[in-house]
Amino acid sequence: MNIGSRVKFVNKVSKTETDVPLGSIGILCDISDTVFDMKLGDTLTHYVVFNSIGNADWFNINELEYLGEV
């Protein structure tokens, strides 16, 4: 999974709230080792933009399914 890959939000494992519905498909736009939600203790390292729903958010790698390169 690289920046620019198509991904699908398939599994909610972090405690962090998101408005992105399960099953949404987006583009991976950033990967970071340092994004950490101090309040909830979740490591969110993959930033995905969902153009079809006009939303973007950080996710845990285990929440995403790789769909291929764009």
PDB file of C-alpha atoms in Angstrom, residues 2-70:
ATOM      1  CA  ASN A   2       1.561   3.271  -1.176  1.00  0.00           C
ATOM      2  CA  ILE A   3       0.518   6.898  -1.401  1.00  0.00           C
ATOM      3  CA  GLY A   4      -1.866   7.066  -4.344  1.00  0.00           C
ATOM      4  CA  SER A   5      -3.303   3.580  -3.756  1.00  0.00           C
ATOM      5  CA  ARG A   6      -7.046   3.002  -3.789  1.00  0.00           C
ATOM      6  CA  VAL A   7      -8.242   1.713  -0.424  1.00  0.00           C
ATOM      7  CA  LYS A   8     -11.527   0.705   1.155  1.00  0.00           C
ATOM      8  CA  PHE A   9     -12.526   1.395   4.790  1.00  0.00           C
ATOM      9  CA  VAL A  10     -13.527  -2.142   5.798  1.00  0.00           C
ATOM     10  CA  ASN A  11     -13.025  -2.593   9.515  1.00  0.00           C
ATOM     11  CA  LYS A  12     -13.456  -0.211  12.452  1.00  0.00           C
ATOM     12  CA  VAL A  13     -10.697  -1.103  14.942  1.00  0.00           C
ATOM     13  CA  SER A  14      -9.724   2.266  16.413  1.00  0.00           C
ATOM     14  CA  LYS A  15     -11.761   4.009  19.099  1.00  0.00           C
ATOM     15  CA  THR A  16     -11.455   7.314  17.250  1.00  0.00           C
ATOM     16  CA  GLU A  17     -14.716   8.616  15.794  1.00  0.00           C
ATOM     17  CA  THR A  18     -15.049   9.175  12.047  1.00  0.00           C
ATOM     18  CA  ASP A  19     -17.879  10.334   9.802  1.00  0.00           C
ATOM     19  CA  VAL A  20     -16.652   8.033   7.017  1.00  0.00           C
ATOM     20  CA  PRO A  21     -19.045   5.088   6.559  1.00  0.00           C
ATOM     21  CA  LEU A  22     -17.718   1.535   6.314  1.00  0.00           C
ATOM     22  CA  GLY A  23     -17.335   0.448   2.710  1.00  0.00           C
ATOM     23  CA  SER A  24     -16.192   3.865   1.486  1.00  0.00           C
ATOM     24  CA  ILE A  25     -13.461   3.869  -1.169  1.00  0.00           C
ATOM     25  CA  GLY A  26     -10.783   6.534  -1.226  1.00  0.00           C
ATOM     26  CA  ILE A  27      -7.213   7.400  -2.131  1.00  0.00           C
ATOM     27  CA  LEU A  28      -4.352   7.025   0.337  1.00  0.00           C
ATOM     28  CA  CYS A  29      -2.742  10.485   0.489  1.00  0.00           C
ATOM     29  CA  ASP A  30      -0.297  10.316   3.395  1.00  0.00           C
ATOM     30  CA  ILE A  31       1.461   7.747   5.593  1.00  0.00           C
ATOM     31  CA  SER A  32       2.944   8.847   8.888  1.00  0.00           C
ATOM     32  CA  ASP A  33       4.526   7.130  11.884  1.00  0.00           C
ATOM     33  CA  THR A  34       3.655   9.979  14.221  1.00  0.00           C
ATOM     34  CA  VAL A  35      -0.129  10.447  14.163  1.00  0.00           C
ATOM     35  CA  PHE A  36      -1.383   9.318  17.562  1.00  0.00           C
ATOM     36  CA  ASP A  37      -4.679  10.084  19.268  1.00  0.00           C
ATOM     37  CA  MET A  38      -3.530  10.777  22.840  1.00  0.00           C
ATOM     38  CA  LYS A  39      -7.061  10.759  24.239  1.00  0.00           C
ATOM     39  CA  LEU A  40      -7.963   7.321  22.902  1.00  0.00           C
ATOM     40  CA  GLY A  41      -4.551   5.705  22.602  1.00  0.00           C
ATOM     41  CA  ASP A  42      -4.938   4.782  18.925  1.00  0.00           C
ATOM     42  CA  THR A  43      -2.196   4.947  16.335  1.00  0.00           C
ATOM     43  CA  LEU A  44      -3.664   6.383  13.131  1.00  0.00           C
ATOM     44  CA  THR A  45      -1.075   6.392  10.373  1.00  0.00           C
ATOM     45  CA  HIS A  46      -2.884   6.417   7.018  1.00  0.00           C
ATOM     46  CA  TYR A  47      -4.659   9.539   5.721  1.00  0.00           C
ATOM     47  CA  VAL A  48      -7.348   8.755   3.158  1.00  0.00           C
ATOM     48  CA  VAL A  49      -9.388  11.183   1.039  1.00  0.00           C
ATOM     49  CA  PHE A  50     -12.880  10.057   0.029  1.00  0.00           C
ATOM     50  CA  ASN A  51     -13.883  12.300  -2.873  1.00  0.00           C
ATOM     51  CA  SER A  52     -17.292  10.684  -3.377  1.00  0.00           C
ATOM     52  CA  ILE A  53     -18.443  11.711   0.112  1.00  0.00           C
ATOM     53  CA  GLY A  54     -16.324  14.869   0.430  1.00  0.00           C
ATOM     54  CA  ASN A  55     -14.490  13.662   3.506  1.00  0.00           C
ATOM     55  CA  ALA A  56     -11.011  12.640   4.644  1.00  0.00           C
ATOM     56  CA  ASP A  57      -9.612  11.144   7.844  1.00  0.00           C
ATOM     57  CA  TRP A  58      -6.729   9.254   9.458  1.00  0.00           C
ATOM     58  CA  PHE A  59      -7.022   5.474   9.831  1.00  0.00           C
ATOM     59  CA  ASN A  60      -5.227   2.532  11.372  1.00  0.00           C
ATOM     60  CA  ILE A  61      -3.650   0.252   8.725  1.00  0.00           C
ATOM     61  CA  ASN A  62      -5.881  -2.621   9.903  1.00  0.00           C
ATOM     62  CA  GLU A  63      -8.997  -0.651   8.962  1.00  0.00           C
ATOM     63  CA  LEU A  64      -8.110  -0.443   5.269  1.00  0.00           C
ATOM     64  CA  GLU A  65      -8.189  -2.891   2.375  1.00  0.00           C
ATOM     65  CA  TYR A  66      -5.812  -2.327  -0.527  1.00  0.00           C
ATOM     66  CA  LEU A  67      -7.662  -2.132  -3.869  1.00  0.00           C
ATOM     67  CA  GLY A  68      -4.756  -1.379  -6.192  1.00  0.00           C
ATOM     68  CA  GLU A  69      -2.935   1.532  -7.729  1.00  0.00           C
ATOM     69  CA  VAL A  70      -4.776   4.414  -9.365  1.00  0.00           C
TER      70      VAL A  70
END
